[in-house]
Each structure stands twice: as C-alpha cells, then as structure tokens.
CSV table of C-alpha atoms and ligand atoms in Angstrom, one decimal:
chain,number,residue,atom,x,y,z
A,23,MET,CA,-26.1,9.7,-8.5
A,24,ALA,CA,-25.4,12.9,-9.2
A,25,LEU,CA,-24.9,13.4,-5.3
A,26,GLN,CA,-22.4,10.0,-4.8
A,27,LEU,CA,-20.2,11.7,-7.8
A,28,SER,CA,-19.9,14.4,-6.3
A,29,LEU,CA,-18.7,13.2,-2.9
A,30,LEU,CA,-16.1,11.2,-4.6
A,31,HIS,CA,-13.3,12.6,-6.8
A,32,HIS,CA,-14.5,14.0,-10.2
A,33,SER,CA,-12.0,11.1,-12.1
A,34,ALA,CA,-13.0,9.6,-15.0
A,35,VAL,CA,-11.9,6.4,-13.2
A,36,VAL,CA,-14.3,6.8,-10.7
A,37,LEU,CA,-16.7,7.2,-13.4
A,38,VAL,CA,-16.0,3.8,-14.8
A,39,VAL,CA,-15.8,2.2,-11.3
A,40,LEU,CA,-19.3,3.4,-10.2
A,41,PHE,CA,-20.3,2.7,-13.4
A,42,SER,CA,-19.5,-0.4,-13.4
A,43,PHE,CA,-20.9,-1.4,-9.9
A,44,LEU,CA,-23.9,-0.3,-10.7
A,45,LEU,CA,-23.7,-2.7,-13.5
A,46,HIS,CA,-22.7,-5.8,-11.9
A,47,HIS,CA,-24.5,-4.9,-8.3
A,48,GLY,CA,-27.3,-7.6,-8.1
A,49,GLU,CA,-25.0,-10.4,-9.7
A,50,SER,CA,-22.1,-9.7,-7.1
A,51,ALA,CA,-24.7,-9.4,-4.3
A,52,ALA,CA,-26.0,-13.0,-5.5
A,53,THR,CA,-22.5,-14.3,-6.1
A,54,GLN,CA,-22.1,-13.2,-2.3
A,55,GLY,CA,-25.6,-14.9,-0.7
A,56,VAL,CA,-24.6,-18.0,-1.7
A,57,CYS,CA,-20.8,-17.7,0.5
A,58,ALA,CA,-20.8,-17.3,4.1
A,59,THR,CA,-18.2,-16.3,6.5
A,60,HIS,CA,-17.0,-15.5,9.3
A,61,ASP,CA,-15.9,-12.4,9.2
A,62,LEU,CA,-18.1,-9.5,11.7
A,63,PRO,CA,-19.4,-6.6,10.3
A,64,ASN,CA,-18.6,-3.2,9.5
A,65,PRO,CA,-18.1,-1.1,12.9
A,66,LEU,CA,-17.5,2.0,10.9
A,67,ALA,CA,-20.3,2.0,8.4
A,68,GLU,CA,-22.8,3.9,10.8
A,69,ARG,CA,-19.9,6.5,12.3
A,70,PHE,CA,-17.9,7.4,8.5
A,71,PRO,CA,-21.3,7.0,6.5
A,72,ASN,CA,-20.1,9.4,3.4
A,73,ASN,CA,-17.2,7.3,3.2
A,74,ALA,CA,-16.6,3.8,1.7
A,75,THR,CA,-15.7,1.4,4.9
A,76,GLY,CA,-15.3,-2.1,5.2
A,77,VAL,CA,-13.6,-5.0,7.3
A,78,LEU,CA,-10.2,-6.5,5.9
A,79,ASN,CA,-9.9,-9.9,7.8
A,80,ALA,CA,-6.0,-10.2,7.0
A,81,THR,CA,-2.7,-12.7,7.7
A,82,LEU,CA,0.1,-9.9,7.2
A,83,ALA,CA,3.6,-11.7,7.2
A,84,ILE,CA,7.5,-10.4,6.5
A,85,ILE,CA,9.5,-11.6,3.5
A,86,PRO,CA,12.7,-10.0,4.2
A,87,ILE,CA,15.1,-10.2,1.1
A,88,PRO,CA,18.2,-8.5,0.0
A,89,LEU,CA,18.0,-4.8,-0.4
A,90,GLU,CA,20.3,-5.9,-4.0
A,91,THR,CA,17.4,-7.8,-5.0
A,92,ALA,CA,14.5,-5.0,-3.8
A,93,ARG,CA,16.5,-2.5,-5.8
A,94,ARG,CA,15.8,-4.9,-8.7
A,95,LEU,CA,12.0,-5.5,-8.2
A,96,ILE,CA,11.0,-1.8,-7.4
A,97,PRO,CA,10.7,0.8,-10.0
A,98,PRO,CA,14.5,2.6,-9.8
A,99,GLN,CA,12.5,6.3,-9.2
A,100,TYR,CA,11.2,5.4,-6.3
A,101,GLY,CA,14.1,5.6,-3.4
A,102,ILE,CA,13.7,2.8,-0.4
A,103,LEU,CA,13.7,4.8,2.9
A,104,GLU,CA,15.9,2.5,5.0
A,105,ARG,CA,16.2,4.9,8.1
A,106,ALA,CA,12.2,4.7,8.1
A,107,TYR,CA,12.0,0.8,8.2
A,108,ARG,CA,14.5,0.8,10.8
A,109,ALA,CA,13.2,3.2,13.1
A,110,LEU,CA,10.5,0.6,13.2
A,111,ILE,CA,12.6,-2.3,13.6
A,112,PRO,CA,16.4,-1.6,14.7
A,113,ASN,CA,17.5,-5.2,14.8
A,114,PHE,CA,16.1,-6.2,11.1
A,115,PRO,CA,19.0,-8.0,9.6
A,116,GLU,CA,21.4,-6.1,7.9
A,117,GLY,CA,21.5,-5.6,3.8
A,118,MET,CA,17.7,-6.6,4.1
A,119,TYR,CA,14.4,-5.0,3.3
A,120,PRO,CA,10.7,-6.0,4.2
A,121,ILE,CA,8.5,-7.2,2.2
A,122,MET,CA,4.9,-8.0,3.3
A,123,VAL,CA,2.7,-10.5,1.8
A,124,GLN,CA,-1.2,-9.5,2.4
A,125,ALA,CA,-3.7,-12.3,2.2
A,126,ALA,CA,-7.0,-10.9,2.9
A,127,HIS,CA,-11.0,-11.4,2.8
A,128,ASP,CA,-12.3,-7.9,1.9
A,129,HIS,CA,-15.3,-8.3,4.2
A,130,ASP,CA,-19.2,-5.8,4.1
A,131,ILE,CA,-17.7,-2.8,2.0
A,132,GLN,CA,-20.6,-0.4,1.6
A,133,LEU,CA,-21.2,3.7,1.6
A,134,ARG,CA,-23.3,3.6,3.9
A,135,ALA,CA,-25.0,7.1,3.0
A,136,TYR,CA,-26.0,5.9,-0.1
A,137,ASN,CA,-27.1,2.3,0.4
A,138,ILE,CA,-24.0,1.2,-1.3
A,139,THR,CA,-22.6,-2.0,-0.3
A,140,THR,CA,-20.7,-4.7,-2.7
A,141,GLY,CA,-19.9,-8.1,-2.3
A,142,ASP,CA,-17.1,-10.2,-0.5
A,143,PHE,CA,-14.1,-10.6,-2.3
A,144,SER,CA,-10.3,-11.9,-1.7
A,145,ARG,CA,-6.9,-11.0,-2.8
A,146,VAL,CA,-3.6,-11.6,-2.4
A,147,GLY,CA,-0.4,-9.9,-3.2
A,148,PHE,CA,3.2,-8.4,-2.4
A,149,GLU,CA,3.7,-5.5,-0.9
A,150,PHE,CA,6.7,-2.6,-0.8
A,151,PRO,CA,6.8,-0.5,2.4
A,152,PHE,CA,8.9,2.0,2.7
A,153,LEU,CA,9.3,4.4,-0.8
A,154,ASP,CA,9.6,7.5,-1.5
A,155,LEU,CA,7.5,8.1,-3.6
A,156,VAL,CA,6.9,12.3,-3.9
A,157,GLY,CA,10.7,12.5,-3.6
A,158,ASP,CA,11.1,14.0,-0.3
A,159,GLY,CA,13.4,11.5,1.8
A,160,TYR,CA,10.5,10.8,4.7
A,161,SER,CA,7.0,9.9,3.4
A,162,SER,CA,6.5,6.1,3.1
A,163,PHE,CA,4.5,5.0,0.3
A,164,ARG,CA,3.5,1.4,-0.2
A,165,TRP,CA,3.9,-0.6,-4.0
A,166,GLY,CA,1.6,-2.9,-4.5
A,167,PRO,CA,2.0,-4.0,-8.2
A,168,ALA,CA,-0.1,-6.7,-8.7
A,169,GLN,CA,-3.1,-8.6,-6.9
A,170,LEU,CA,-4.7,-11.9,-7.2
A,171,ILE,CA,-8.2,-10.7,-7.1
A,172,THR,CA,-11.8,-12.9,-6.7
A,173,ALA,CA,-12.2,-13.3,-10.6
A,174,THR,CA,-15.9,-12.5,-10.0
A,175,ASN,CA,-16.2,-9.4,-8.2
A,176,ASP,CA,-16.3,-6.9,-11.3
A,177,ILE,CA,-16.2,-4.0,-8.6
A,178,ALA,CA,-13.1,-4.8,-6.7
A,179,LEU,CA,-10.9,-5.8,-10.3
A,180,GLU,CA,-12.1,-2.9,-11.9
A,181,GLY,CA,-11.3,-1.0,-8.6
A,182,SER,CA,-7.8,-1.8,-8.5
A,183,ARG,CA,-7.2,-2.1,-12.0
A,184,ALA,CA,-7.7,1.5,-12.3
A,185,TYR,CA,-4.8,2.1,-10.2
A,186,GLY,CA,-2.8,0.7,-13.5
A,187,THR,CA,-2.3,-2.5,-10.9
A,188,ILE,CA,-2.0,-5.8,-12.6
A,189,VAL,CA,-4.8,-8.0,-11.5
A,190,SER,CA,-5.3,-11.7,-12.4
A,191,LEU,CA,-8.3,-13.0,-11.6
A,192,ALA,CA,-8.5,-15.7,-8.9
A,193,GLU,CA,-9.7,-18.5,-7.0
A,194,PHE,CA,-8.9,-18.7,-3.5
A,195,GLU,CA,-9.5,-21.4,-0.7
A,196,PRO,CA,-11.3,-20.7,1.3
A,197,ARG,CA,-13.3,-19.2,-0.4
A,198,CYS,CA,-15.2,-16.7,1.9
A,199,ASP,CA,-13.0,-16.8,4.4
A,200,ALA,CA,-9.3,-15.1,5.8
A,201,TYR,CA,-8.0,-18.2,6.4
A,202,ARG,CA,-9.3,-21.9,6.8
A,203,ARG,CA,-8.0,-24.1,9.8
A,204,LEU,CA,-6.1,-27.4,9.2
A,205,ALA,CA,-6.1,-31.0,11.4
A,206,ASN,CA,-3.0,-29.1,12.6
A,207,GLY,CA,-4.1,-26.3,14.0
A,208,ALA,CA,-2.4,-24.1,11.5
A,209,THR,CA,-4.2,-21.3,9.0
A,210,TYR,CA,-4.1,-22.6,4.9
A,211,PHE,CA,-5.3,-20.0,2.6
A,212,LYS,CA,-4.4,-19.9,-1.3
A,213,GLY,CA,-5.4,-18.0,-4.2
A,214,SER,CA,-5.0,-19.6,-7.8
A,215,SER,CA,-5.3,-17.6,-10.9
A,216,LEU,CA,-7.4,-18.8,-13.4
A,217,THR,CA,-5.6,-17.7,-16.2
A,218,SER,CA,-2.0,-17.7,-15.8
A,219,SER,CA,0.2,-20.8,-13.5
A,220,GLU,CA,0.3,-17.6,-10.8
A,221,PHE,CA,-0.5,-18.5,-7.1
A,222,VAL,CA,-0.1,-17.1,-3.4
A,223,GLU,CA,0.2,-19.9,-0.5
A,224,LEU,CA,0.5,-19.3,3.1
A,225,GLU,CA,0.6,-21.9,5.7
A,226,MET,CA,0.9,-20.4,9.4
A,227,ALA,CA,0.5,-21.4,12.4
A,228,ARG,CA,0.1,-19.3,16.0
A,229,LEU,CA,3.5,-18.4,17.6
A,230,SER,CA,4.2,-21.0,20.6
A,231,HIS,CA,6.0,-17.7,22.5
A,232,PRO,CA,4.3,-14.1,21.3
A,233,ALA,CA,8.3,-13.1,22.2
A,234,LEU,CA,9.8,-15.2,19.9
A,235,ASN,CA,7.6,-12.8,17.2
A,236,PRO,CA,10.3,-10.5,15.6
A,237,TYR,CA,7.9,-8.2,14.4
A,238,PRO,CA,5.8,-5.1,16.5
A,239,LEU,CA,2.4,-4.6,15.9
A,240,GLU,CA,3.3,-1.4,14.9
A,241,LEU,CA,5.3,-2.3,12.0
A,242,PHE,CA,2.2,-3.9,10.5
A,243,LYS,CA,0.1,-0.8,11.5
A,244,ASN,CA,2.4,1.6,9.8
A,245,ILE,CA,2.5,-0.5,6.8
A,246,THR,CA,-1.2,-0.9,6.0
A,247,ASN,CA,-1.2,2.9,6.8
A,248,GLN,CA,1.2,3.8,4.1
A,249,PRO,CA,-0.8,5.6,0.9
A,250,ALA,CA,-1.1,2.5,-1.6
A,251,PHE,CA,-0.4,2.8,-5.5
A,252,ALA,CA,0.7,0.6,-8.3
A,253,ASN,CA,1.3,2.7,-11.2
A,254,ALA,CA,1.5,5.9,-9.3
A,255,THR,CA,-0.9,7.4,-11.6
A,256,SER,CA,-3.3,7.6,-8.0
A,257,CYS,CA,-2.9,6.6,-5.0
A,258,ASP,CA,-5.2,4.8,-1.8
A,259,ASN,CA,-5.1,6.4,1.3
A,260,MET,CA,-6.8,3.1,3.3
A,261,ILE,CA,-6.7,3.9,7.2
A,262,ARG,CA,-6.7,1.0,8.9
A,263,LEU,CA,-8.1,0.7,12.3
A,264,PHE,CA,-6.3,-1.1,15.4
A,265,ASN,CA,-7.6,-0.3,18.5
A,266,THR,CA,-11.9,-0.8,17.8
A,267,THR,CA,-13.6,-4.1,19.0
A,268,MET,CA,-12.3,-5.9,16.2
A,269,SER,CA,-8.4,-6.4,16.9
A,270,VAL,CA,-8.9,-6.6,20.7
A,271,GLY,CA,-9.7,-8.7,23.6
A,272,GLU,CA,-10.7,-11.6,22.0
A,273,HIS,CA,-9.5,-10.8,18.7
A,274,ALA,CA,-6.2,-9.2,19.8
A,275,PRO,CA,-3.9,-10.1,17.0
A,276,VAL,CA,-2.5,-13.5,17.1
A,277,PRO,CA,1.7,-13.7,15.8
A,278,VAL,CA,1.9,-16.2,13.0
A,279,ARG,CA,4.9,-18.1,11.7
A,280,GLY,CA,5.0,-20.3,8.5
A,281,ARG,CA,5.7,-20.7,4.8
A,282,VAL,CA,4.7,-18.5,1.9
A,283,ARG,CA,4.8,-20.4,-1.7
A,284,ALA,CA,4.8,-18.4,-5.1
A,285,ARG,CA,4.3,-17.7,-8.4
A,286,ALA,CA,3.9,-14.3,-8.9
A,287,PHE,CA,4.4,-10.5,-9.8
A,288,PRO,CA,7.2,-9.2,-9.5
A,289,PHE,CA,9.0,-12.4,-8.8
A,290,GLN,CA,9.8,-13.3,-12.4
A,291,GLY,CA,10.7,-16.6,-13.8
A,292,ALA,CA,8.6,-20.1,-13.8
A,293,ALA,CA,10.3,-21.9,-10.9
A,294,GLU,CA,8.0,-21.0,-8.3
A,295,LYS,CA,9.0,-19.0,-4.4
A,296,GLU,CA,9.0,-20.4,-1.2
A,297,TRP,CA,9.9,-19.2,2.2
A,298,ALA,CA,10.1,-20.5,4.9
A,299,ASP,CA,10.5,-19.5,8.4
A,300,VAL,CA,8.0,-16.0,7.8
A,301,TYR,CA,6.1,-14.1,10.8
A,302,GLY,CA,3.6,-12.1,10.9
A,303,VAL,CA,-0.2,-11.6,12.5
A,304,GLN,CA,-3.7,-12.1,11.6
A,305,VAL,CA,-5.8,-9.3,12.7
A,306,ALA,CA,-9.0,-8.4,11.4
A,307,THR,CA,-9.2,-4.1,11.2
A,308,PRO,CA,-12.0,-2.1,10.1
A,309,PHE,CA,-10.9,0.7,7.7
A,310,ILE,CA,-12.3,3.4,5.6
A,311,GLU,CA,-10.5,4.2,2.2
A,312,ASN,CA,-10.0,7.3,0.1
A,313,ASN,CA,-9.4,6.2,-3.6
A,314,TYR,CA,-7.7,7.5,-6.4
A,315,LEU,CA,-6.2,10.4,-4.3
A,316,ASP,CA,-3.6,12.4,-6.6
A,317,CYS,CA,0.2,11.1,-4.6
A,318,ARG,CA,1.5,14.5,-4.5
A,319,THR,CA,-1.2,15.5,-1.8
A,320,LEU,CA,-0.1,12.6,0.6
A,321,ARG,CA,3.3,13.9,1.1
A,322,GLY,CA,4.2,13.7,4.6
A,323,TYR,CA,2.0,11.9,5.5
A,324,SER,CA,2.5,9.7,8.6
A,325,GLY,CA,-0.8,8.7,10.5
A,326,THR,CA,-4.2,8.6,9.8
A,327,GLY,CA,-6.0,11.1,11.7
A,328,GLY,CA,-9.5,8.8,12.1
A,329,PRO,CA,-10.6,7.8,15.6
A,330,GLY,CA,-9.9,4.4,17.0
A,331,ASP,CA,-6.7,4.6,15.4
A,332,SER,CA,-3.7,4.6,17.5
B,26,NAG,C1,-10.9,-13.7,11.1
B,26,NAG,O1,-11.2,-15.1,10.1
B,26,NAG,C2,-11.0,-16.3,10.6
B,26,NAG,C3,-11.3,-17.6,9.7
B,26,NAG,O2,-11.9,-16.7,8.8
B,26,NAG,C4,-12.2,-16.6,11.7
B,26,NAG,O3,-12.0,-16.9,12.5
B,26,NAG,C5,-12.1,-14.4,12.6
B,26,NAG,O4,-12.9,-15.2,13.3
B,26,NAG,C6,-12.4,-13.7,11.8
B,26,NAG,N1,-12.0,-12.7,13.1
B,26,NAG,C7,-12.9,-11.5,12.8
B,26,NAG,C8,-12.5,-9.9,13.9
B,26,NAG,O5,-13.9,-11.3,11.7
B,27,NAG,C1,-14.3,10.8,3.7
B,27,NAG,O1,-14.3,10.8,2.5
B,27,NAG,C2,-14.3,12.8,2.7
B,27,NAG,C3,-14.2,13.1,1.6
B,27,NAG,O2,-13.6,12.2,0.5
B,27,NAG,C4,-12.9,12.8,3.3
B,27,NAG,O3,-12.5,15.2,3.2
B,27,NAG,C5,-12.6,13.0,4.5
B,27,NAG,O4,-11.2,12.7,4.8
B,27,NAG,C6,-12.9,11.0,4.4
B,27,NAG,N1,-12.6,10.5,5.9
B,27,NAG,C7,-11.7,9.9,6.4
B,27,NAG,C8,-11.7,9.3,7.9
B,27,NAG,O5,-11.1,9.8,5.9
B,28,NAG,C1,5.8,5.2,10.1
B,28,NAG,O1,6.5,5.2,10.8
B,28,NAG,C2,7.4,6.4,10.6
B,28,NAG,C3,8.8,6.0,11.1
B,28,NAG,O2,9.3,5.4,10.1
B,28,NAG,C4,7.1,7.6,11.2
B,28,NAG,O3,7.8,8.4,11.1
B,28,NAG,C5,5.5,7.3,11.2
B,28,NAG,O4,4.8,8.5,12.3
B,28,NAG,C6,4.4,6.0,11.2
B,28,NAG,N1,3.2,6.4,10.8
B,28,NAG,C7,2.3,5.8,12.0
B,28,NAG,C8,0.7,5.7,10.5
B,28,NAG,O5,2.6,5.2,12.7
B,29,NAG,C1,-31.6,2.8,1.7
B,29,NAG,O1,-31.7,1.4,2.7
B,29,NAG,C2,-33.1,1.5,3.5
B,29,NAG,C3,-34.0,0.0,3.9
B,29,NAG,O2,-33.8,-0.1,2.4
B,29,NAG,C4,-34.2,2.6,2.8
B,29,NAG,O3,-35.3,3.0,3.8
B,29,NAG,C5,-34.1,3.8,2.6
B,29,NAG,O4,-34.9,5.0,2.2
B,29,NAG,C6,-32.4,3.9,1.6
B,29,NAG,N1,-32.3,5.2,1.2
B,29,NAG,C7,-31.2,5.7,0.3
B,29,NAG,C8,-30.6,7.0,1.0
B,29,NAG,O5,-31.2,4.5,-1.2
B,30,NAG,C1,-1.8,3.9,-14.3
B,30,NAG,O1,-2.3,3.0,-15.2
B,30,NAG,C2,-4.1,3.7,-15.3
B,30,NAG,C3,-5.6,2.5,-15.0
B,30,NAG,O2,-5.5,1.3,-16.1
B,30,NAG,C4,-4.2,4.2,-16.4
B,30,NAG,O3,-4.9,4.7,-17.0
B,30,NAG,C5,-3.0,5.1,-16.9
B,30,NAG,O4,-3.0,5.3,-18.4
B,30,NAG,C6,-2.0,4.3,-16.7
B,30,NAG,N1,-0.2,5.3,-16.0
B,30,NAG,C7,0.9,4.6,-16.9
B,30,NAG,C8,1.7,6.0,-16.1
B,30,NAG,O5,1.1,3.8,-17.1
B,31,NAG,C1,-8.3,4.3,20.1
B,31,NAG,O1,-7.8,5.0,20.3
B,31,NAG,C2,-7.9,6.5,20.6
B,31,NAG,C3,-6.5,6.6,20.6
B,31,NAG,O2,-5.2,6.4,19.8
B,31,NAG,C4,-8.8,6.9,20.9
B,31,NAG,O3,-8.6,8.0,20.6
B,31,NAG,C5,-9.9,5.8,20.7
B,31,NAG,O4,-11.1,6.4,21.6
B,31,NAG,C6,-9.2,4.4,20.7
B,31,NAG,N1,-10.8,3.8,20.3
B,31,NAG,C7,-11.7,2.2,21.1
B,31,NAG,C8,-12.2,2.1,20.2
B,31,NAG,O5,-10.5,2.4,21.8
C-alpha cells in the first residue's frame, strides 16, 4: 500500500481514489463478471507495469459550433486557440469551433505491478479542446466539464469527481461495449442519467467513401492526447496510442457519420439538442494515464513521448 502510494502522487485526491478503490474492489470485479465485452485486452499492461493502463474503445465525433457559443460555454479565463485547430483542419468552417463528443467503453484498466484492476465502465461527455489553460498562447488543453459514467463503478465515479468533473450516475446501452450494431448496419450508443433527464445518444454509420471524411485522424490523435481538465485543480495526462495492433489492420479507425442527440452539461435548458451530419471515427486505443498532475507542468506539452504513439 505504501509502495503504491509513493508511486502515485502524494495528493489527498489519490488517497481518496485508492481508498475507494480498495473498499469497492470486490464489488466491481463481481459486477464486471456478468458483463462480457468484445473489447480486446490491454496490450500495454506488461510494458508499463508501474503505470495505470487500459483500453478505450470509442466513438469520437466533432460537433462544429459557432465560436460565440463556444465562448459562452467555455469559462472566460481559458482562451480558445483557433490557430492550433486551424493548423490541423484548415478547411474547418469560418467562425466555428470543434467540440468533441467522446462515447467510450473503458476496458481492462490495470496497474499491473500491483495486481490492481478496475472494473470496466462506460462514459460519455462533451469535450472542449484547444484551450489555453496556462495562458502561454500555444499549449492546447481539453476541458471536459461533465461526464455520464456507469453508476456501479465507484472508482471511475470518484476518479472523475476528483478532477472537479460534474459526474452523472448513468446506465448505458449497450452495457459492456463501445456500441452495438443496429439492423440497418449503423451503430448505437446511449448513456442515460439515473437521477435526471440527462442523456447522450449517438447513431453512426460507416462512411461509404472514407474520402468524404472532413477530419484527418491526426485531429483525433491530437485532441485525445491533449491534457484534460475539469475545474483545473489538476490535469489528466492520458496518452492514447494509435499505432498498436489494436488500431491498425482489421481494427483500423472507421470513419463514421451520424447524429448526436443530447440533454447534458454544458448545454443548458430542458430542451434536447440534436446534431445531424456529425462526422467522426470509431477506434479502440490503449492508453497510459498519469493522473492528477499539476497543469502548469504540462505547459508546452505537445505529444506523448510513449513508444507506440505516432
Ligand atoms: C470495439 O467495440 C466494438 C463494439 O463492441 C467491437 O466490435 C470491436 O471489436 C472493438 N474493438 C476493439 C479493437 O476492441
Ligand atoms: C509512468 O508513471 C511514472 C510515474 O508517475 C511517470 O513518471 C512516467 O512518465 C509514466 N510513463 C508514461 C509512459 O507516461
Ligand atoms: C497537436 O497539434 C498542434 C498544432 O495545432 C501541434 O503543435 C502539436 O504538436 C500536436 N500534438 C500532437 C500530439 O500531435
Ligand atoms: C499478482 O498476482 C499473481 C497471480 O495471482 C501472484 O502470483 C503475484 O504474486 C501477485 N503480485 C503481487 C505484487 O501481488
Ligand atoms: C475542484 O474539484 C475538486 C474535487 O472535487 C475540489 O477539491 C476543488 O476544491 C475544486 N476546485 C475549485 C476551484 O472549484
Ligand atoms: C508506432 O510509431 C512509433 C513512431 O511514431 C514507432 O517508434 C513504433 O515502433 C510504432 N509502434 C508500432 C506498434 O507500430
């Protein structure tokens, strides 16, 4: 226990998360047992036994919104680095900002050296990339103010709350996978809050011509590797690797198009939102996660440093 803690960062937050983990470990493992997933196993646990590693099988989709709307939704102290996203998507419509919706199944999370595993869970939320958190005019950070998370996974719920995230206990369809296949060939994913009318639903179809995809994979690599924060007390450095066997060949990213319906933070009001013609990718990536870092230490961070990333 002492060893584990010295490896992680000595913050109260980590203590809380680990303590909660130890309390609920048995319960999570039992819950996981009844739910079979199609996700491939974590390929990084062996190579990075002293780090938290796992797999995220996800739909990542871009919702363009007017910059004025973005400015209203994003806390005013965080500048929007328009130049940074225009460098990746020069043809993105004028006056618009790319929100990313991330709908994912977290699988096979491990801290291998200590035999620590966490039950799988699902989560969905709106993420606001390319934000100038540290005020240097170029380091991109990603604001993820709120998430719907599988209600039975206490570690995931507490781990996210510790960032200051607004966490909604939720149930998911499907329960143990990143999405399910509909009769028409499209994929379906829905997270619904158990305590409010919040939900996020995605229905996506494979693009008939990959060339129709307006967003290069580079954009999604870039956004998902930006340090993430919620209330900016600390930052999450999640390193997503796109070139392991999990994301190439038969598992190569699939460009998709579809619609997103939602009633969720930070979109306010009782009315649900619907976005049609949303483009994105479905891809499973392994990750290494360095939690609860001082955001200022990530100034200038523009990459990942981990082998297997490109
Ligand atoms: C991701 O999830 C989908 C839906 O369950 C599954 O078909 C696919 O094989 C998964 N991909 C990987 C690499 O685990
Ligand atoms: C693994 O964790 C250690 C200790 O927190 C950290 O210094 C190192 O950068 C992590 N490795 C990777 C590849 O992120
Ligand atoms: C992300 O894109 C920016 C340009 O907007 C670039 O400076 C940075 O190196 C990229 N980071 C990664 C991890 O690709
Ligand atoms: C991890 O589990 C394996 C098999 O259950 C066991 O042999 C090993 O001693 C455990 N290691 C630690 C550090 O607990
Ligand atoms: C951010 O959230 C954390 C965890 O809930 C909390 O301890 C901290 O006080 C919050 N900070 C601010 C500035 O709201
Ligand atoms: C992934 O790409 C990096 C270079 O960007 C390379 O060093 C590494 O060997 C690649 N890994 C795999 C599994 O292809």
